[in-house]
């Protein structure tokens, strides 16, 4: 005997009810209900367009809009009953709409498919998440600029290979962070350009036979234009991959900042005091103050990169057009957006409360012979070939190590045993202040240059 499962989606075609486990296994409503408001927004625009094109009546449209608004309120108030039987966010909302307004609810899906619907919802969702991420990113950029401004002439050692290399200013170091974030900001904006294209009208894959107006729907939803190919519109998730790639770069940068903050706040470096509010103690060691926030952010960078790889793998073997595989795009995407917002927020709150220990930074730069290159440059200016100067300064550094003195603390007479080209004026170059001040070209670490870089940064941010 043939039985019809009346609750099953597209029930008429099936002789058997869905296996109970398969029903749960294939459902996405537990996570895609997060796009409910975007789904409703898309449906309202679709209904308006259908009415404009003479496919729905104004009465039907008004009933649909009123019903969808009610559903929106039910969801916001936590009163909406989500059902696994209805598989996903789209079917849950449509079923409830039909409960509420009857036959007009069943007409909403005219000229569309869940395939173009979900592609639209994700784009709307990501667009608004990117706005929130950008807002936090800008807060962080601003906090960094403000701290850099206070420390445009605070001297610290600059490192290569994590060995003291040359003196720099703390402001200059912070502005390096700023530059990384400025590129991240640009990448997010760029990603939005390709994201902001509207799939609705592609229907299942081939478009629709109704006389729809895709430009109208695109305009109503704030998209820059309708997509150019129906097959591509419902299938590719490259925009999501691009977003996750931009997100991975942001997290990679935050992870690098974290690593530095963790090192700097250790007793061994002792360059900064982390704000208490962003650290925790140990349950066993009473003296501990752990830099939890940077550590956690460094850890979370791994999961976002993981999401990027998941999405790339999800997409790579799919034939055109839509495949159910794509349902797997949501959880990595949602988690990427959440992680970015939370990490950037924590960082923006934290950075302004970091206090550098200026004296420790200064002494550390002094201990590492950070002005050795300046001495070599000095000899070159006096006519010596750079390679010879490099050799001679190496000898001076060795004397410094043996006698535990910085280059600036070695007497003129002793320095002159290495080269008679050295005269009294050398000390102007061997001090940390002289060294940083000399690097005053664009992009350099001189305090005035750093102040100018901060000015430029403020201007570009206000554009
Ligand atoms: N829940 C589905 C997804 O996330 C919606 C699209 C379903 N389309 C389909 N033909 N089964 O991708």
Coordinates of C-alpha atoms and ligand atoms in Angstrom, one line a residue:
X1 CA 0.0 0.0 0.0
X2 CA 1.3 3.4 -0.8
X3 CA 1.3 5.9 2.1
X4 CA 1.9 9.6 1.8
X5 CA 3.8 11.3 4.6
X6 CA 2.0 14.6 4.9
X7 CA 4.5 16.3 7.1
X8 CA 7.4 15.6 4.8
X9 CA 8.8 18.3 2.6
X10 CA 7.7 17.8 -1.0
X11 CA 5.8 14.9 0.5
X12 CA 3.7 13.9 -2.6
X13 CA 6.7 12.5 -4.4
X14 CA 7.7 10.1 -1.7
X15 CA 6.1 6.8 -0.8
X16 CA 8.0 6.5 2.4
X17 CA 8.5 8.8 5.4
X18 CA 12.1 10.0 5.9
X19 CA 14.1 7.8 8.2
X20 CA 14.0 9.4 11.7
X21 CA 17.8 9.6 11.9
X22 CA 18.2 10.9 8.4
X23 CA 15.7 13.6 9.2
X24 CA 17.9 14.9 12.1
X25 CA 21.1 14.2 10.1
X26 CA 20.0 16.4 7.1
X27 CA 18.3 19.2 9.0
X28 CA 20.1 22.5 9.4
X29 CA 17.5 24.4 11.4
X30 CA 19.5 24.2 14.6
X31 CA 22.2 26.4 13.2
X32 CA 20.7 28.2 10.1
X33 CA 17.9 29.8 12.2
X34 CA 20.6 32.4 12.9
X35 CA 19.8 33.8 9.4
X36 CA 16.1 34.1 10.2
X37 CA 15.9 37.9 10.0
X38 CA 17.8 37.9 6.7
X39 CA 15.5 35.2 5.4
X40 CA 12.5 37.3 6.2
X41 CA 14.0 40.5 4.7
X42 CA 14.7 38.6 1.5
X43 CA 11.2 37.2 1.4
X44 CA 9.6 40.6 1.9
X45 CA 11.6 42.0 -1.0
X46 CA 10.7 39.0 -3.1
X47 CA 7.0 39.4 -2.4
X48 CA 7.1 43.1 -3.2
X49 CA 8.8 42.3 -6.5
X50 CA 6.4 39.6 -7.4
X51 CA 3.5 42.0 -6.8
X52 CA 5.1 44.7 -8.8
X53 CA 5.5 42.2 -11.7
X54 CA 1.8 41.2 -11.4
X55 CA 2.5 37.7 -10.0
X56 CA 1.0 38.3 -6.6
X57 CA -1.9 40.6 -5.7
X58 CA -1.4 43.5 -3.4
X59 CA -3.7 41.8 -0.9
X60 CA -1.5 38.7 -0.9
X61 CA 1.7 40.8 -0.6
X62 CA 0.3 42.7 2.4
X63 CA -0.8 39.5 4.1
X64 CA 2.7 38.0 3.5
X65 CA 4.5 41.1 4.8
X66 CA 2.3 41.3 7.9
X67 CA 2.7 37.6 8.5
X68 CA 6.5 37.7 8.1
X69 CA 6.7 40.7 10.4
X70 CA 4.8 38.8 13.0
X71 CA 7.1 35.8 12.6
X72 CA 10.1 38.2 13.0
X73 CA 8.7 39.4 16.3
X74 CA 8.0 35.8 17.5
X75 CA 11.6 34.9 16.8
X76 CA 13.0 38.0 18.5
X77 CA 10.8 37.2 21.6
X78 CA 11.9 33.6 21.6
X79 CA 8.3 32.4 21.0
X80 CA 8.9 30.8 17.6
X81 CA 8.7 27.0 17.6
X82 CA 11.4 25.6 15.4
X83 CA 10.8 22.2 14.0
X84 CA 13.3 19.6 12.7
X85 CA 10.5 18.3 10.5
X86 CA 10.7 21.5 8.5
X87 CA 14.4 20.9 7.9
X88 CA 15.8 24.4 7.8
X89 CA 15.2 28.1 8.5
X90 CA 13.5 28.7 5.2
X91 CA 10.9 25.9 5.5
X92 CA 10.2 26.7 9.1
X93 CA 9.3 30.3 8.3
X94 CA 7.3 29.4 5.2
X95 CA 5.3 26.8 7.2
X96 CA 4.6 29.2 9.9
X97 CA 3.6 31.9 7.4
X98 CA 1.1 29.5 5.8
X99 CA -0.3 28.6 9.3
X100 CA -0.8 32.3 9.9
X101 CA -2.1 33.6 6.6
X102 CA -3.2 30.5 4.6
X103 CA -3.0 30.2 0.8
X104 CA -1.0 33.5 0.3
X105 CA 1.8 32.0 2.4
X106 CA 2.1 29.1 -0.1
X107 CA 2.5 31.6 -2.9
X108 CA 5.6 33.2 -1.5
X109 CA 7.9 30.6 -3.0
X110 CA 6.7 31.4 -6.6
X111 CA 9.7 32.0 -8.8
X112 CA 12.4 31.1 -6.3
X113 CA 14.0 28.1 -4.7
X114 CA 15.7 27.5 -1.4
X115 CA 18.9 27.4 -3.5
X116 CA 18.8 31.1 -4.4
X117 CA 17.1 31.9 -1.1
X118 CA 19.9 30.5 1.0
X119 CA 22.6 32.0 -1.2
X120 CA 20.9 35.4 -0.7
X121 CA 20.5 34.9 3.1
X122 CA 24.2 34.1 3.6
X123 CA 25.2 37.2 1.7
X124 CA 22.9 39.5 3.7
X125 CA 24.0 37.9 6.9
X126 CA 27.7 38.2 6.1
X127 CA 27.3 41.8 4.9
X128 CA 25.9 42.8 8.3
X129 CA 28.6 40.7 10.2
X130 CA 31.3 42.4 8.2
X131 CA 29.9 45.8 9.4
X132 CA 30.2 44.7 13.0
X133 CA 33.6 43.2 12.5
X134 CA 34.8 46.4 10.8
X135 CA 33.4 48.5 13.7
X136 CA 35.5 46.5 16.2
X137 CA 38.5 46.7 13.8
X138 CA 38.3 50.4 13.7
X139 CA 38.1 50.6 17.5
X140 CA 41.3 48.6 17.7
X141 CA 43.0 50.7 15.1
X142 CA 42.1 53.9 17.0
X143 CA 43.3 52.5 20.3
X144 CA 46.6 51.6 18.7
X145 CA 47.0 55.0 17.2
X146 CA 46.3 56.7 20.5
X147 CA 48.8 54.5 22.4
X148 CA 51.4 55.1 19.6
X149 CA 51.0 58.8 19.9
X150 CA 51.8 58.7 23.7
X151 CA 54.9 56.6 22.9
X152 CA 56.2 58.2 19.7
X153 CA 59.6 58.7 21.5
X154 CA 59.6 55.7 23.9
X155 CA 62.7 53.7 23.0
X156 CA 62.7 50.0 22.9
X157 CA 64.9 47.3 21.2
X158 CA 63.7 46.2 17.7
X159 CA 64.3 42.6 17.0
X160 CA 65.2 40.3 14.2
X161 CA 65.4 36.6 15.0
X162 CA 64.1 37.7 18.4
X163 CA 67.6 39.0 19.1
X164 CA 68.1 42.7 19.8
X165 CA 68.7 44.3 16.4
X166 CA 68.4 48.1 16.4
X167 CA 66.7 50.6 18.6
X168 CA 63.2 51.6 17.6
X169 CA 60.4 53.5 19.2
X170 CA 57.4 51.8 20.8
X171 CA 55.2 54.1 18.8
X172 CA 56.8 52.8 15.6
X173 CA 56.3 49.2 16.6
X174 CA 52.6 49.9 17.4
X175 CA 52.2 51.6 14.0
X176 CA 53.5 48.4 12.4
X177 CA 50.5 46.7 13.9
X178 CA 48.3 49.5 12.7
X179 CA 49.5 49.0 9.1
X180 CA 48.6 45.3 9.2
X181 CA 45.1 46.1 10.4
X182 CA 44.7 48.8 7.8
X183 CA 45.3 46.1 5.1
X184 CA 42.9 43.8 6.9
X185 CA 40.3 46.6 6.8
X186 CA 40.8 47.1 3.1
X187 CA 40.5 43.4 2.5
X188 CA 37.1 43.3 4.3
X189 CA 35.9 46.2 2.2
X190 CA 37.1 44.6 -1.0
X191 CA 35.4 41.3 0.0
X192 CA 32.1 43.2 0.4
X193 CA 32.2 44.3 -3.3
X194 CA 32.0 40.7 -4.6
X195 CA 29.7 39.6 -1.8
X196 CA 27.1 42.3 -2.5
X197 CA 25.7 40.7 -5.6
X198 CA 22.2 39.3 -5.5
X199 CA 21.4 35.6 -6.3
X200 CA 17.6 35.8 -6.1
X201 CA 16.0 34.9 -9.4
X202 CA 18.5 32.1 -10.1
X203 CA 15.8 29.9 -8.5
X204 CA 17.0 26.2 -8.3
X205 CA 19.7 26.6 -10.9
X206 CA 18.3 27.7 -14.3
X207 CA 16.3 30.8 -13.5
X208 CA 12.5 31.1 -13.5
X209 CA 9.9 31.3 -16.2
X210 CA 8.0 34.1 -14.4
X211 CA 8.5 37.7 -15.6
X212 CA 10.5 38.8 -12.5
X213 CA 12.4 42.0 -12.0
X214 CA 15.7 41.1 -10.5
X215 CA 16.9 44.7 -10.5
X216 CA 14.1 45.7 -8.3
X217 CA 14.8 42.9 -5.7
X218 CA 18.5 43.8 -5.8
X219 CA 17.7 47.4 -5.1
X220 CA 15.3 46.6 -2.3
X221 CA 17.9 44.5 -0.5
X222 CA 20.7 47.0 -1.0
X223 CA 22.7 44.7 -3.4
X224 CA 24.8 46.5 -6.1
X225 CA 23.3 44.3 -8.9
X226 CA 21.7 41.0 -9.7
X227 CA 24.2 38.1 -10.3
X228 CA 25.1 37.4 -13.9
X229 CA 24.7 33.6 -14.1
X230 CA 22.0 31.5 -12.4
X231 CA 24.2 28.3 -12.1
X232 CA 27.1 30.2 -10.5
X233 CA 24.7 32.2 -8.2
X234 CA 23.4 29.1 -6.4
X235 CA 26.5 27.1 -6.2
X236 CA 29.7 29.0 -5.5
X237 CA 30.6 30.0 -2.0
X238 CA 33.8 31.8 -3.0
X239 CA 32.6 34.9 -1.3
X240 CA 32.4 33.0 2.0
X241 CA 35.9 31.6 1.4
X242 CA 37.2 35.1 0.7
X243 CA 35.7 36.4 3.9
X244 CA 37.1 33.5 5.9
X245 CA 40.5 34.1 4.2
X246 CA 40.4 37.8 5.2
X247 CA 39.3 36.7 8.7
X248 CA 42.2 34.2 8.9
X249 CA 44.6 37.1 8.1
X250 CA 43.1 39.2 10.8
X251 CA 43.4 36.4 13.3
X252 CA 47.0 35.7 12.1
X253 CA 47.8 39.3 12.8
X254 CA 46.1 39.3 16.2
X255 CA 48.0 36.1 17.0
X256 CA 51.3 37.8 16.2
X257 CA 50.4 40.7 18.4
X258 CA 49.4 38.2 21.1
X259 CA 52.7 36.5 21.0
X260 CA 54.5 39.8 21.5
X261 CA 52.3 40.8 24.4
X262 CA 52.8 37.5 26.0
X263 CA 56.6 37.7 25.6
X264 CA 56.7 41.3 26.7
X265 CA 54.7 40.7 29.9
X266 CA 56.9 37.8 31.0
X267 CA 59.5 38.4 33.8
X268 CA 62.2 37.8 31.2
X269 CA 61.3 40.7 29.0
X270 CA 59.3 42.8 31.5
X271 CA 58.5 45.4 28.9
X272 CA 54.8 46.0 29.6
X273 CA 52.3 45.8 32.4
X274 CA 49.1 44.1 31.1
X275 CA 45.9 45.4 32.6
X276 CA 44.7 43.3 35.5
X277 CA 41.2 43.1 34.0
X278 CA 42.5 41.1 31.0
X279 CA 44.5 38.6 33.0
X280 CA 43.8 35.9 35.5
X281 CA 45.6 34.2 38.3
X282 CA 46.7 30.6 38.8
X283 CA 44.7 28.2 41.0
X284 CA 47.9 26.9 42.6
X285 CA 50.7 29.6 42.1
X286 CA 49.8 32.7 44.0
X287 CA 52.3 34.9 42.2
X288 CA 51.0 34.3 38.7
X289 CA 49.3 36.9 36.4
X290 CA 48.6 35.1 33.1
X291 CA 48.0 37.0 29.9
X292 CA 44.8 35.0 29.1
X293 CA 43.3 37.2 26.6
X294 CA 46.3 37.3 24.2
X295 CA 46.8 33.6 24.7
X296 CA 43.2 32.8 23.9
X297 CA 43.2 35.0 20.8
X298 CA 46.4 33.3 19.6
X299 CA 44.7 30.0 20.1
X300 CA 41.5 31.1 18.3
X301 CA 43.5 32.1 15.2
X302 CA 43.9 28.3 14.6
X303 CA 40.2 27.7 14.5
X304 CA 39.5 30.4 11.9
X305 CA 42.3 29.1 9.7
X306 CA 40.6 25.7 10.2
X307 CA 37.3 27.1 8.9
X308 CA 39.1 28.5 5.9
X309 CA 40.4 25.1 5.0
X310 CA 37.0 23.5 5.7
X311 CA 35.3 25.8 3.3
X312 CA 38.0 25.3 0.6
X313 CA 37.6 21.6 0.9
X314 CA 33.8 21.8 1.0
X315 CA 33.8 23.6 -2.4
X316 CA 36.6 22.0 -4.3
X317 CA 35.0 19.0 -5.9
X318 CA 31.4 20.2 -6.3
X319 CA 30.0 20.0 -9.8
X320 CA 27.6 22.8 -10.9
X321 CA 25.1 23.7 -9.6
X322 CA 23.8 23.5 -6.0
X323 CA 24.7 20.5 -3.8
X324 CA 23.7 19.7 -0.3
X325 CA 27.3 19.9 0.6
X326 CA 26.9 23.6 0.8
X327 CA 24.7 23.3 3.9
X328 CA 28.1 22.7 5.6
X329 CA 29.2 26.3 4.9
X330 CA 27.2 27.9 7.7
X331 CA 28.8 26.7 10.9
X332 CA 32.4 27.6 9.9
X333 CA 31.1 31.0 8.7
X334 CA 29.1 31.8 11.8
X335 CA 32.0 30.8 14.0
X336 CA 34.5 32.8 12.0
X337 CA 32.3 35.9 12.3
X338 CA 31.7 35.4 16.1
X339 CA 35.4 34.7 16.7
X340 CA 36.5 37.8 14.8
X341 CA 34.0 40.1 16.6
X342 CA 34.9 38.8 20.0
X343 CA 38.7 38.8 19.5
X344 CA 38.7 42.3 18.0
X345 CA 36.5 43.6 20.7
X346 CA 38.7 42.1 23.5
X347 CA 41.8 43.6 21.8
X348 CA 40.3 47.0 21.3
X349 CA 39.3 47.1 25.0
X350 CA 42.7 45.8 26.1
X351 CA 45.2 47.7 24.0
X352 CA 44.5 51.2 25.5
X353 CA 45.3 49.8 28.9
X354 CA 48.7 48.4 28.2
X355 CA 51.4 50.3 30.0
X356 CA 55.0 50.0 28.7
X357 CA 57.8 49.9 31.2
X358 CA 59.9 52.5 29.5
X359 CA 63.0 52.1 31.6
X360 CA 63.1 48.4 31.1
X361 CA 62.7 48.8 27.3
X362 CA 65.4 51.4 27.3
X363 CA 67.9 49.3 29.2
X364 CA 67.2 46.2 27.1
X365 CA 68.0 48.2 23.9
X366 CA 71.2 49.3 25.5
X367 CA 72.2 45.8 26.6
X368 CA 71.9 44.4 23.1
X369 CA 74.5 46.7 21.3
X370 CA 71.5 48.0 19.3
X371 CA 73.6 50.9 17.9
X372 CA 76.3 48.7 16.3
X373 CA 74.9 49.5 12.8
X374 CA 75.0 53.2 13.6
X375 CA 78.8 52.9 14.4
X376 CA 79.3 51.1 11.1
X377 CA 77.3 53.7 9.2
X378 CA 79.4 56.4 11.0
X379 CA 82.7 54.9 9.8
X380 CA 81.2 54.6 6.2
X381 CA 80.4 58.3 6.3
X382 CA 84.0 58.9 7.2
X383 CA 85.1 57.1 4.1
X384 CA 85.5 53.4 5.1
X385 CA 84.0 50.6 3.0
X386 CA 80.9 49.1 4.7
X387 CA 82.3 45.5 5.0
X388 CA 85.4 46.8 6.7
X389 CA 83.3 48.9 9.0
X390 CA 81.2 45.9 9.8
X391 CA 84.3 44.0 10.8
X392 CA 85.7 46.8 13.0
X393 CA 82.4 47.3 14.8
X394 CA 82.3 43.5 15.5
X395 CA 85.6 43.9 17.4
X396 CA 84.2 46.9 19.3
X397 CA 81.1 44.8 20.2
X398 CA 83.3 42.0 21.4
X399 CA 85.2 44.4 23.7
X400 CA 81.8 45.6 25.0
X401 CA 80.7 42.0 25.7
X402 CA 84.0 41.2 27.5
X403 CA 83.9 44.3 29.6
X404 CA 80.1 44.4 30.0
X405 CA 79.6 47.8 28.5
X406 CA 77.4 49.3 25.8
X407 CA 79.2 50.8 22.8
X408 CA 78.3 54.3 24.1
X409 CA 80.1 53.5 27.4
X410 CA 83.4 52.6 25.7
X411 CA 85.9 55.5 25.9
X412 CA 87.0 57.4 22.8
X413 CA 90.6 56.3 23.3
X414 CA 89.5 52.7 23.3
X415 CA 87.3 53.1 20.2
X416 CA 90.2 54.8 18.4
X417 CA 92.2 51.6 18.8
X418 CA 89.8 50.1 16.3
X419 CA 89.9 53.0 13.9
X420 CA 91.5 56.4 13.8
X421 CA 88.5 57.7 11.9
X422 CA 86.6 57.7 15.1
X423 CA 86.4 61.1 16.8
X424 CA 84.5 62.7 19.7
X425 CA 81.3 63.2 17.5
X426 CA 80.8 59.4 17.5
X427 CA 78.8 59.6 20.8
X428 CA 76.1 61.5 19.1
X429 CA 75.4 58.4 17.0
X430 CA 76.0 55.8 19.6
X431 CA 73.1 56.9 21.9
X432 CA 69.8 55.2 21.4
X433 CA 68.1 58.6 20.9
X434 CA 70.6 59.6 18.2
X435 CA 70.1 56.2 16.5
X436 CA 66.3 56.5 16.2
X437 CA 66.4 60.2 15.4
X438 CA 68.6 59.5 12.4
X439 CA 66.0 57.3 10.8
X440 CA 63.7 60.1 9.8
X441 CA 62.9 59.1 6.2
X442 CA 59.3 58.1 5.4
X443 CA 58.6 54.8 7.1
X444 CA 61.4 55.2 9.6
X445 CA 61.4 55.0 13.4
X446 CA 62.4 58.6 14.3
X447 CA 59.9 60.1 16.8
X448 CA 58.9 62.9 14.4
X449 CA 58.4 60.5 11.5
X450 CA 56.2 58.3 13.8
X451 CA 54.1 61.3 14.7
X452 CA 53.7 62.1 11.0
X453 CA 52.7 58.5 10.3
X454 CA 50.1 58.7 13.1
X455 CA 48.7 61.9 11.5
X456 CA 48.4 60.2 8.1
X457 CA 46.8 57.2 9.7
X458 CA 44.2 59.4 11.4
X459 CA 43.4 61.1 8.1
X460 CA 43.0 57.9 6.1
X461 CA 40.8 56.5 8.9
X462 CA 38.5 59.5 8.8
X463 CA 38.1 59.3 5.0
Ligands
LIG1 N1 19.5 24.1 4.1 C1 19.9 24.3 2.8 C2 21.4 24.8 2.8 O1 21.8 25.3 3.8 C3 19.1 25.1 2.0 C4 19.0 24.8 0.5 C5 18.4 23.5 0.3 N2 18.2 23.2 -1.1 C6 18.0 22.0 -1.5 N3 17.9 21.9 -2.8 N4 18.0 21.0 -0.7 O2 22.1 24.8 1.8

